[in-house]
PDB file of C-alpha atoms and ligand atoms in Angstrom:
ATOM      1  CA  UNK A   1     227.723  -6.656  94.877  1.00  0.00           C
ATOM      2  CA  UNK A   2     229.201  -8.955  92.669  1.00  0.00           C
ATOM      3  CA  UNK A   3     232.992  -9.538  92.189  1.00  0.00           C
ATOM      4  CA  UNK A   4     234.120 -11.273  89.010  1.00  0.00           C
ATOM      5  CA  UNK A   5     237.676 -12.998  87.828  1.00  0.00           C
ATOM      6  CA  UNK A   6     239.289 -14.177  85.071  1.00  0.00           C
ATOM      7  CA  UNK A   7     242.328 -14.788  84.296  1.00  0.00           C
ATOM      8  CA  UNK A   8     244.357 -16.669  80.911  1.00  0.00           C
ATOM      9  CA  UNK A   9     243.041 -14.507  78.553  1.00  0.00           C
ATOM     10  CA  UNK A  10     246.754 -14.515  76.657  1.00  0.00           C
ATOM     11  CA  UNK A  11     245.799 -11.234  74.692  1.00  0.00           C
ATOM     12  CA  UNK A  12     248.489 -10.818  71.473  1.00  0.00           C
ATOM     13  CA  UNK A  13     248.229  -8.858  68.589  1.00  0.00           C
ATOM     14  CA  UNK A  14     247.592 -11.895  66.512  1.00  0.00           C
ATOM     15  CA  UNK A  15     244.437 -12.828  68.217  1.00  0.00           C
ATOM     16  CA  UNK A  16     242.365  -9.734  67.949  1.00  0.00           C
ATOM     17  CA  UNK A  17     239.049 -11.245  68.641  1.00  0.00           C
ATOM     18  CA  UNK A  18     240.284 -11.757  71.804  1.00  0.00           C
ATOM     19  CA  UNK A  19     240.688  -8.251  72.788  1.00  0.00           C
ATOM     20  CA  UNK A  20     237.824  -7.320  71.131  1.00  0.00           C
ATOM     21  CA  UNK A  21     235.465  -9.617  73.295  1.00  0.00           C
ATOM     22  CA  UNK A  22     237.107  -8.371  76.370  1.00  0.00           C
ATOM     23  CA  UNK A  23     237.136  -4.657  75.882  1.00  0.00           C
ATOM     24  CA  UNK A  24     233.006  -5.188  75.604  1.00  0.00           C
ATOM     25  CA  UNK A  25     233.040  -7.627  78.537  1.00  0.00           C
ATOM     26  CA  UNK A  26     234.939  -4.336  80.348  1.00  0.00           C
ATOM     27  CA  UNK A  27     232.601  -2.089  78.717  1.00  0.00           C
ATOM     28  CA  UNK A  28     229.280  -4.325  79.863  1.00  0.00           C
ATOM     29  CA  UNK A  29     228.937  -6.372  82.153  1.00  0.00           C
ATOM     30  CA  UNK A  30     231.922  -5.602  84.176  1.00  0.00           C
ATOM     31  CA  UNK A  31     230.917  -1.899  84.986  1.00  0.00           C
ATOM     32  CA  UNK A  32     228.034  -3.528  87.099  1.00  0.00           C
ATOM     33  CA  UNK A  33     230.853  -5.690  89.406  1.00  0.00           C
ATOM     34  CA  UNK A  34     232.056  -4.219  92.357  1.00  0.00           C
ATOM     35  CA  UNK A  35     236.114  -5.546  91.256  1.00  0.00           C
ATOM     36  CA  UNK A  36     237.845  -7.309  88.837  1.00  0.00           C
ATOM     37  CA  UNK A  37     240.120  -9.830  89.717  1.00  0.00           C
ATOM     38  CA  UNK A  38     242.632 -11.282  87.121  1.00  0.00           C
ATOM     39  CA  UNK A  39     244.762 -14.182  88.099  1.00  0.00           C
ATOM     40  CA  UNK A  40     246.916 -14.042  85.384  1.00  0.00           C
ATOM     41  CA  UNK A  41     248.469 -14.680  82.262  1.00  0.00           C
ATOM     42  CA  UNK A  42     245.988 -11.837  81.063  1.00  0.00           C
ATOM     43  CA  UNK A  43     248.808 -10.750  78.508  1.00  0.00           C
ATOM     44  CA  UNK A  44     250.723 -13.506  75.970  1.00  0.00           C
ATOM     45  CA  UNK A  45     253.733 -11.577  76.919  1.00  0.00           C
ATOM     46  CA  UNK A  46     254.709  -9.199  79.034  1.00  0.00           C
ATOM     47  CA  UNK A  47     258.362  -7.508  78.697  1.00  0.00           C
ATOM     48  CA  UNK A  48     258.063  -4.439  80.729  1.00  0.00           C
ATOM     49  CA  UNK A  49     255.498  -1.462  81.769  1.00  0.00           C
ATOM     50  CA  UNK A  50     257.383   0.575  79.543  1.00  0.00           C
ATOM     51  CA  UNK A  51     256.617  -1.229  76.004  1.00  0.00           C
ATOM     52  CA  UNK A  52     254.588   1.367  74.123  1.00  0.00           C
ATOM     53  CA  UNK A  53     253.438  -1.491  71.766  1.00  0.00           C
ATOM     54  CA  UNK A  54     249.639   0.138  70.588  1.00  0.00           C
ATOM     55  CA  UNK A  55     248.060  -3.632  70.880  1.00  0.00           C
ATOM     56  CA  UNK A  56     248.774  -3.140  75.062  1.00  0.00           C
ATOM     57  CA  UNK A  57     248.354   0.706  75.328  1.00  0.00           C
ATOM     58  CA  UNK A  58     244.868   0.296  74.317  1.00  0.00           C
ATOM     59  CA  UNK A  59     244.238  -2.570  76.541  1.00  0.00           C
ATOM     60  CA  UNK A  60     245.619  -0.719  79.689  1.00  0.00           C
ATOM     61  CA  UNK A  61     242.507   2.197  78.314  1.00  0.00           C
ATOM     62  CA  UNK A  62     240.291  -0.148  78.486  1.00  0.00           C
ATOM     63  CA  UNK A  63     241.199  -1.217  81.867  1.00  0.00           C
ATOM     64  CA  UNK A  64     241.453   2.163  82.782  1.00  0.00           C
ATOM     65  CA  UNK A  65     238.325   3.327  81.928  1.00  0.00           C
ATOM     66  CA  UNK A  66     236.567   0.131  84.027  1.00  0.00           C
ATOM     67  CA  UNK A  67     238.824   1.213  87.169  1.00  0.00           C
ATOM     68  CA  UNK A  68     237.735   5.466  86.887  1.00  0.00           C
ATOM     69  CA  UNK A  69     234.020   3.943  86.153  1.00  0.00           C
ATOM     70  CA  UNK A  70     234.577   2.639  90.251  1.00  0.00           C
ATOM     71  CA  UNK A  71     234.919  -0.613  89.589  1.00  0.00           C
ATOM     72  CA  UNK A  72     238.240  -2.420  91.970  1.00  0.00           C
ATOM     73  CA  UNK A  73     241.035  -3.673  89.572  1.00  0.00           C
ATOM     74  CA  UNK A  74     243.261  -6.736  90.956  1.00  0.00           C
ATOM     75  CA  UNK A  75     246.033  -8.238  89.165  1.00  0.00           C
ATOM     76  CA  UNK A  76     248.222 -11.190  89.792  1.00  0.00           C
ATOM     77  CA  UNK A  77     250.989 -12.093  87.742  1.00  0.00           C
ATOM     78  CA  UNK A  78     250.900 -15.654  85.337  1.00  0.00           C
ATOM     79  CA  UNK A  79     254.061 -17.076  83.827  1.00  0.00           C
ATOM     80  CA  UNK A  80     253.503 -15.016  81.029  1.00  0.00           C
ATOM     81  CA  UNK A  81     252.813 -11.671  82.655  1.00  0.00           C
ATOM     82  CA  UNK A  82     255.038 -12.238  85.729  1.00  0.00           C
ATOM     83  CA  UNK A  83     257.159  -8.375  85.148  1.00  0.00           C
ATOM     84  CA  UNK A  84     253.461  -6.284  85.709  1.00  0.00           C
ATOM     85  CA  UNK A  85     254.588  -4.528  87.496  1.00  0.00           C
ATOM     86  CA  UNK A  86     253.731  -0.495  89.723  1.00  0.00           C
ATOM     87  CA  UNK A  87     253.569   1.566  86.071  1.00  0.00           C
ATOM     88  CA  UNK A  88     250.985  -1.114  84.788  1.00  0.00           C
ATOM     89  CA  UNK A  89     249.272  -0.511  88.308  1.00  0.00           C
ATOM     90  CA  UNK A  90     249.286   3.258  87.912  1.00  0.00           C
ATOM     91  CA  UNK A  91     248.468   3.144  84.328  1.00  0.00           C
ATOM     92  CA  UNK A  92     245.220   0.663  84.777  1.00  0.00           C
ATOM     93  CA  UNK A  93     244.316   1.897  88.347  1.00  0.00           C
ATOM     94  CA  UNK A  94     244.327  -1.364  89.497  1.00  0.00           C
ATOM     95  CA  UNK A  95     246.510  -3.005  92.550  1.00  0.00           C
ATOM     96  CA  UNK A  96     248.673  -6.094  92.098  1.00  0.00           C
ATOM     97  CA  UNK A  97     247.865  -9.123  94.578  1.00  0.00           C
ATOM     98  CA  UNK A  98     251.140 -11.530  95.938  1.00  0.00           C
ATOM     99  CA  UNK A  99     250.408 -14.778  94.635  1.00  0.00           C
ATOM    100  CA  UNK A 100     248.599 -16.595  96.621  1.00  0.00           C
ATOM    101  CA  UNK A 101     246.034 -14.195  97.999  1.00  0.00           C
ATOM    102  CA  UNK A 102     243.091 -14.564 100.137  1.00  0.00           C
ATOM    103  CA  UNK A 103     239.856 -12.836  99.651  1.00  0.00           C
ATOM    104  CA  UNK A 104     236.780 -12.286 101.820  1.00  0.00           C
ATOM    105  CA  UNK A 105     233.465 -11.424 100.417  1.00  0.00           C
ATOM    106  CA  UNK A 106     229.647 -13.077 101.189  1.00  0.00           C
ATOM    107  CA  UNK A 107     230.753 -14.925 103.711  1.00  0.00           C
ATOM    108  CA  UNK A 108     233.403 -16.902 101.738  1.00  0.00           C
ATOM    109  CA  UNK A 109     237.465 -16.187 102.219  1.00  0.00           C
ATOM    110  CA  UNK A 110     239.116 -17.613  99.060  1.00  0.00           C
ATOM    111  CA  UNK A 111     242.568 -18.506  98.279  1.00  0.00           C
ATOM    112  CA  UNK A 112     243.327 -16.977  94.833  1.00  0.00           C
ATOM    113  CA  UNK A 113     246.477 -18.031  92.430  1.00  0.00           C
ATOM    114  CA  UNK A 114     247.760 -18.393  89.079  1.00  0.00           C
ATOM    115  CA  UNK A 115     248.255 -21.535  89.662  1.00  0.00           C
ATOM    116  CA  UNK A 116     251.178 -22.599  87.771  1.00  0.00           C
ATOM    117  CA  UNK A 117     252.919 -22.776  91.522  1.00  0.00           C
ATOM    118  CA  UNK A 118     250.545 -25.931  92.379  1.00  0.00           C
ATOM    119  CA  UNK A 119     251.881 -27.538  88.991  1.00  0.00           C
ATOM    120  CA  UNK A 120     254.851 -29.057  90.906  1.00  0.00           C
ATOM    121  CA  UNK A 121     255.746 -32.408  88.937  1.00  0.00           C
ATOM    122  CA  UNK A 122     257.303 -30.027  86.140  1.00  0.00           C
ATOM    123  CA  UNK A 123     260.458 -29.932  87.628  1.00  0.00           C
ATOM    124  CA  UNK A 124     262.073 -27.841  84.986  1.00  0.00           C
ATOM    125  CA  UNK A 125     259.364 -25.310  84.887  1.00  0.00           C
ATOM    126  CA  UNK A 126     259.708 -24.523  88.427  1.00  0.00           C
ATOM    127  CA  UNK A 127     263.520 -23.945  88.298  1.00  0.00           C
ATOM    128  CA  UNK A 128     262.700 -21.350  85.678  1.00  0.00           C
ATOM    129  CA  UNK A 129     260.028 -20.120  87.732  1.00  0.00           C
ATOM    130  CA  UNK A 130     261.762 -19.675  90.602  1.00  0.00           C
ATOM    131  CA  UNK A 131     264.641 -17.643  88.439  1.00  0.00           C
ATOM    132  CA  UNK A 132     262.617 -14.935  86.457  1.00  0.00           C
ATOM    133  CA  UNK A 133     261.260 -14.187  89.832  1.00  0.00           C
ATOM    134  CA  UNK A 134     264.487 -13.096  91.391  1.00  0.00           C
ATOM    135  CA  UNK A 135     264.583  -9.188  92.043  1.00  0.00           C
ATOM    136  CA  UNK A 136     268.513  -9.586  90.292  1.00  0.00           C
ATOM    137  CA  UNK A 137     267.041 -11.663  87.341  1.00  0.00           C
ATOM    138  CA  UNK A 138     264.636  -8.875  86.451  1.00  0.00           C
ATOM    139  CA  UNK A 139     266.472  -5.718  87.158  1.00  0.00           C
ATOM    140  CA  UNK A 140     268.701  -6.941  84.545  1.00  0.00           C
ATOM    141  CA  UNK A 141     266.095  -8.304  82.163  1.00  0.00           C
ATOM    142  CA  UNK A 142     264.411  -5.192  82.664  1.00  0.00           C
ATOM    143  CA  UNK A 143     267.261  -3.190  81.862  1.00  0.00           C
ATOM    144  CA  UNK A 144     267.459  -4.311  78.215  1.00  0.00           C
ATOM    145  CA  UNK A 145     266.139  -2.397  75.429  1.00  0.00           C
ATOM    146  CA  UNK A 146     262.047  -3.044  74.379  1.00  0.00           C
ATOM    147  CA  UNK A 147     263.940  -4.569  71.272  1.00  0.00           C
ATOM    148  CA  UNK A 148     266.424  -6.903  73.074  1.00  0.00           C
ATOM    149  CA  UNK A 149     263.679  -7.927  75.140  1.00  0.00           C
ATOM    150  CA  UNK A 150     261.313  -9.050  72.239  1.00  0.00           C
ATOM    151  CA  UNK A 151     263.433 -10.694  70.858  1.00  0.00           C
ATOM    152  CA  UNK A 152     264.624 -12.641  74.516  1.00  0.00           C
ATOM    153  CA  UNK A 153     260.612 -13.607  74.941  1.00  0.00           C
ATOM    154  CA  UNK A 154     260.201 -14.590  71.582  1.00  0.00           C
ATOM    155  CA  UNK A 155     263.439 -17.223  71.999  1.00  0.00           C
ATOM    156  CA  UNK A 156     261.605 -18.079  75.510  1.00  0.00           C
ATOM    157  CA  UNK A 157     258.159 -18.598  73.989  1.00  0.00           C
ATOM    158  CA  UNK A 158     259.738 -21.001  71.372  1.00  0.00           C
ATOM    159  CA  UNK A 159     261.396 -22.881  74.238  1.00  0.00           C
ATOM    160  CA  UNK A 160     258.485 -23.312  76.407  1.00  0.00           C
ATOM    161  CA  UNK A 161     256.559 -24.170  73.664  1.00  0.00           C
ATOM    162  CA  UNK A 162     259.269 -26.898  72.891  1.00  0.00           C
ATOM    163  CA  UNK A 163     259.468 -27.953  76.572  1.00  0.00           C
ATOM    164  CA  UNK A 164     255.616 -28.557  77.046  1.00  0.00           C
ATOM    165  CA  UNK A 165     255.000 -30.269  73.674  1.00  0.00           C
ATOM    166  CA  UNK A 166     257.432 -32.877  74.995  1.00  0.00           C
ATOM    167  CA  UNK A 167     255.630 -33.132  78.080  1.00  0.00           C
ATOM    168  CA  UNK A 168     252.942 -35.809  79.372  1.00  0.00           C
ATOM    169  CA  UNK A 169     249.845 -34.008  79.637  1.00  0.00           C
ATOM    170  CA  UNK A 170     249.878 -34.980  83.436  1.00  0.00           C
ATOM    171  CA  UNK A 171     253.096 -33.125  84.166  1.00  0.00           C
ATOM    172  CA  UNK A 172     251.213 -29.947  83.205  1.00  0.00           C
ATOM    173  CA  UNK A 173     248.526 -30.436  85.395  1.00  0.00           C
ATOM    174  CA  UNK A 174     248.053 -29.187  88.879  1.00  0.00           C
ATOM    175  CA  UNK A 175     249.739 -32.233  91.569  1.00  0.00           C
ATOM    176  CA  UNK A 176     246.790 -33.615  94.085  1.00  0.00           C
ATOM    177  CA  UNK A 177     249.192 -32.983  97.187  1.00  0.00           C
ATOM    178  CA  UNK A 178     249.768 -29.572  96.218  1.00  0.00           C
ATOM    179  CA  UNK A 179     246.317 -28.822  96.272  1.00  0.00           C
ATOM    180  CA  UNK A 180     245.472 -30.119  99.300  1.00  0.00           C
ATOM    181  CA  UNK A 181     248.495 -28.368 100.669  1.00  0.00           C
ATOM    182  CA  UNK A 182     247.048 -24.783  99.877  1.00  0.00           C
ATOM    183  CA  UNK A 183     244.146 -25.478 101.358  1.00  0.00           C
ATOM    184  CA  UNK A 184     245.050 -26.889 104.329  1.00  0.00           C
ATOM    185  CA  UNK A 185     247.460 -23.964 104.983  1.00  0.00           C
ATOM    186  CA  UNK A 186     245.458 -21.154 104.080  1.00  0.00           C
ATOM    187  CA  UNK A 187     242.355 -23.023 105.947  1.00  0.00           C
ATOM    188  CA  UNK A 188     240.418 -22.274 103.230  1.00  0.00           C
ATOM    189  CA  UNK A 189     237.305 -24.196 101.488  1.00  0.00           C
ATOM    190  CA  UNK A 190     237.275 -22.255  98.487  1.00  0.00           C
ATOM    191  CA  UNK A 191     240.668 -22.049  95.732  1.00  0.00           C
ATOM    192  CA  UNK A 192     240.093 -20.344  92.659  1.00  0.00           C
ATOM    193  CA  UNK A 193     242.850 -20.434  89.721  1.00  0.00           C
ATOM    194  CA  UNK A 194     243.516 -20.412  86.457  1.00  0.00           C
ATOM    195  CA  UNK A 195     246.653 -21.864  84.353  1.00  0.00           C
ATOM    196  CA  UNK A 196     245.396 -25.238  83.076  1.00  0.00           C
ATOM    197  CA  UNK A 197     243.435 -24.044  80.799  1.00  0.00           C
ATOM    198  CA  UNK A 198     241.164 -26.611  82.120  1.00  0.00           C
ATOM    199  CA  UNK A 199     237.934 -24.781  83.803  1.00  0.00           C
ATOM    200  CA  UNK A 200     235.664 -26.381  86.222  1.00  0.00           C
ATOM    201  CA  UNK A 201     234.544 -27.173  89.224  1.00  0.00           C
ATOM    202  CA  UNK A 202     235.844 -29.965  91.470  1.00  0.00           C
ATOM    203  CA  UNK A 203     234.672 -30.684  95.127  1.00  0.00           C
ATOM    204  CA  UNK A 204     237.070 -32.614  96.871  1.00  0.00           C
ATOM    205  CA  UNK A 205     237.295 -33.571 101.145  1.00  0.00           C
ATOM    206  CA  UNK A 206     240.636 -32.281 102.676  1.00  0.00           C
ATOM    207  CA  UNK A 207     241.239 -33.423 106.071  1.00  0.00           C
ATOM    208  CA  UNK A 208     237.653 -34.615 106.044  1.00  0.00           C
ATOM    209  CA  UNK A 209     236.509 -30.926 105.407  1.00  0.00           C
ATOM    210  CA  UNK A 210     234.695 -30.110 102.038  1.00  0.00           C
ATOM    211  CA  UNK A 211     236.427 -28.276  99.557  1.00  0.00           C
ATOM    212  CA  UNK A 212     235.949 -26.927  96.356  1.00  0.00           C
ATOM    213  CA  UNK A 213     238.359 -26.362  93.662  1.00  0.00           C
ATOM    214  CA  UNK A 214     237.043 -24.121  90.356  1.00  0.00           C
ATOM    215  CA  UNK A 215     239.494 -23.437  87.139  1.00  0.00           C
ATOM    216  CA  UNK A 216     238.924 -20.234  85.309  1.00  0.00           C
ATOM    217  CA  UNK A 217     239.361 -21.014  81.644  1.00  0.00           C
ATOM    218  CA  UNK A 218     241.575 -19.570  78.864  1.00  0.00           C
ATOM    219  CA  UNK A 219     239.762 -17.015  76.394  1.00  0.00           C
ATOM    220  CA  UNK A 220     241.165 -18.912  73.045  1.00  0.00           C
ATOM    221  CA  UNK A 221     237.547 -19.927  71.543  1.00  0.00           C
ATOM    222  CA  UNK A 222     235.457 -18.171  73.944  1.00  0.00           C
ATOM    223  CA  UNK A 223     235.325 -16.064  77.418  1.00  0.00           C
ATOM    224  CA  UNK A 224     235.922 -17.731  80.714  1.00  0.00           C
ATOM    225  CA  UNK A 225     234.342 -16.029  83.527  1.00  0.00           C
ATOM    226  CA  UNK A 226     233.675 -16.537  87.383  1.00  0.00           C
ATOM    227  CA  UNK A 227     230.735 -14.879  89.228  1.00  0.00           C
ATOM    228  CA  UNK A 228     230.960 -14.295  92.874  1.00  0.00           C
ATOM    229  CA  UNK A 229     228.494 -12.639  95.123  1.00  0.00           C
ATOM    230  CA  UNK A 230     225.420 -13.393  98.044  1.00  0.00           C
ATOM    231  CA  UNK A 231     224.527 -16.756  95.778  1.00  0.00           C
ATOM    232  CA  UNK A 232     227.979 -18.396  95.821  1.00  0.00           C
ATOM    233  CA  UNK A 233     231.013 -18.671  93.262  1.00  0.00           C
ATOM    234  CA  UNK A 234     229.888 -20.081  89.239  1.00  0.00           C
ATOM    235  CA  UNK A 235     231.658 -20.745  86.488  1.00  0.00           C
ATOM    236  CA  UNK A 236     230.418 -19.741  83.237  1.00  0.00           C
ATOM    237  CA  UNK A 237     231.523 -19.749  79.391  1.00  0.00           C
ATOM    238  CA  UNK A 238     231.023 -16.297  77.589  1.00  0.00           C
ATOM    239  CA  UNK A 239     229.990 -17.825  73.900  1.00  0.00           C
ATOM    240  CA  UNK A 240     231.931 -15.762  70.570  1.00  0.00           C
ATOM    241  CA  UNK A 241     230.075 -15.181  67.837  1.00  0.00           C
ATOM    242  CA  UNK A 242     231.728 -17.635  65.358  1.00  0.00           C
ATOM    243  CA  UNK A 243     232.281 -14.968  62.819  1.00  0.00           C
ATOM    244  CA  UNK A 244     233.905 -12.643  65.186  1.00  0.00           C
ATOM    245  CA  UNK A 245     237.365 -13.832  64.412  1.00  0.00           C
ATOM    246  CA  UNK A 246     237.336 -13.376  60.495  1.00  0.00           C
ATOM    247  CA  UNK A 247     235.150 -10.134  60.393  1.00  0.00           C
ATOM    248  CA  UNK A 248     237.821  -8.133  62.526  1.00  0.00           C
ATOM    249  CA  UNK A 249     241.286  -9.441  60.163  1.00  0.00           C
ATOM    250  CA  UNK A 250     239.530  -8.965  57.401  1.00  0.00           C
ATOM    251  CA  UNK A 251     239.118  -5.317  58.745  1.00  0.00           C
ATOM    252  CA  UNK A 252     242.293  -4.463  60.145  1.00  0.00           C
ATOM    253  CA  UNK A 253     245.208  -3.083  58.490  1.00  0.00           C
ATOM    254  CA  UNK A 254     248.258  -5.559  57.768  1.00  0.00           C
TER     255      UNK A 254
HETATM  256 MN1   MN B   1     249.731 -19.551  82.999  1.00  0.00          MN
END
C-alpha cells in the first residue's frame, strides 16, 4: 500500500487554485494511499484550532472526509502552521507527528521533518523558532482574541517577509552539517522534508554510508507530491491546468 506526503502547500484564501487542486488530489488519488503524511506549512497561517475562518473549515472537510474514507492522516507542524494543534487533530481525524519523526514502511525507516530546524545558519530565525515554540509563548498567544491574533500574524508575516528578502539565498537553505547530523543520529538512509521550497532528490555518503536526501516542493504553480511504497520513495510534480487560477476568481464572490 502506498503512503504519500506533502507538505508546503501554504493554502490562503487568496490563492484558491491551490485549495482547489488539493481538495481533488484528497478526493482522487489520495483515497487509494494507505496515509497521508504532511510535513508542514500545509496552511499560510495558522492562529489557532478555534478560527472559524470558512477558507480553513472547508479544508479541515476535506481532510476529514479522506481520514473517515480509511485513509491515515499525519501532520507535522511548519513555521507557518506550528499552533495545529489536538482540535485540528480531532476535527481532521488525523494525528500530529513530533518533529523529527521516523517512519517504517517497505523495508525503509525514514526520518521525516519540516525542515526549517536543519536551516541553522539563520541565526535569527531560529531564536524566533525556538520562542513561538515555548508552551508559555503560546498559551498566551493563544489566549488572544481570533481578531488580535490576525492582526499579530499579519505584522509577523510582514516581518519575515522583510527578514528573508534581506537574506542571502544560502542562509535560507538547509546547512550540509546539519544534514549529515540527522542522519547520522537517527541512523537513517532515507530524510524526507519540505521547507525550501526546493524539491529533489540528492544522494549524498554520510560516514561512508549512502544516503538520500528528497525535498517535497511548495504547491505555488503546481502540486508537489512524494510516492512511497514496495518500489521505493519518488518525487513527482502534479501539473495545473494553466487556466485553473483565473477560471475560479473570476467565479468567486469578492
Ligand atoms: Mn516552512
Amino acid at each position: 500500500m502506498t503512503l504519500l506526503v506533502v507538505s508546503d502547500l501554504h493554502l490562503d484564501a487568496a490563492r484558491p487554485e491551490i485549495a482547489e487542486q488539493f481538495d481533488a488530489f484528497l478526493a482522487g488519488r489520495a483515497r487509494a494511499a494507505r496515509a497521508l503524511y504532511v510535513l508542514g506549512d500545509l496552511f499560510e497561517v495558522w492562529i489557532g484550532d478555534d478560527d472559524p475562518d470558512p477558507h480553513k473549515r472547508a479544508i479541515v472537510a476535506s481532510l476529514k472526509a479522506l481520514s473517515d474514507a480509511g485513509v491515515k492522516l499525519y501532520f507535522m507542524r511548519g513555521n507557518r502552521d506550528f499552533l495545529l494543534g489536538e482540535r485540528f487533530c480531532r476535527d481532521t481525524g488525523g494525528e500530529l507527528l513530533t518533529d523529527p519523526s521516523i517512519a517504517t514502511a517497505h523495508g525503509k525507516r525514514v526520518l521525516l521533518t519540516h525542515g526549517d530546524a536543519l536551516c541553522t545558519d539563520d541565526a535569527p530565525y531560529q531564536r524566533l523558532r525556538a520562542l513561538v515554540r515555548e508552551p508559555r509563548w503560546q498559551t498566551q498567544f493563544l489566549a488572544l482574541s481570533v481578531t488580535q491574533r490576525e492582526s499579530l500574524a499579519a505584522e509577523a508575516r510582514a516581518g519575515s517577509k522583510a527578514h528573508t528578502s534581506g537574506q542571502p539565498a544560502m542562509l535560507m537553505d538547509v546547512n550540509a552539517r546539519a544534514i549529515e547530523r540527522v542522519f547520522r543520529e537517527a541512523n537513517v538512509d532515507w530524510l524526507v522534508h519540505g521547507h525550501t521550497h526546493r524539491p529533489g532528490v540528492t544522494p549524498l555518503l554520510v560516514d561512508g554510508r549512502p544516503r538520500t536526501r528528497l525535498v517535497t516542493g511548495d504547491w505555488y504553480s503546481q502540486g508537489s507530491v512524494l510516492t512511497w511504497d514496495a518500489d521505493g520513495l519518488r518525487l513527482e510534480a502534479l501539473p495545473r491546468a494553466p487556466g485553473a487560477a483565473r477560471a475560479v476568481q473570476a467565479g468567486a464572490p469578492e
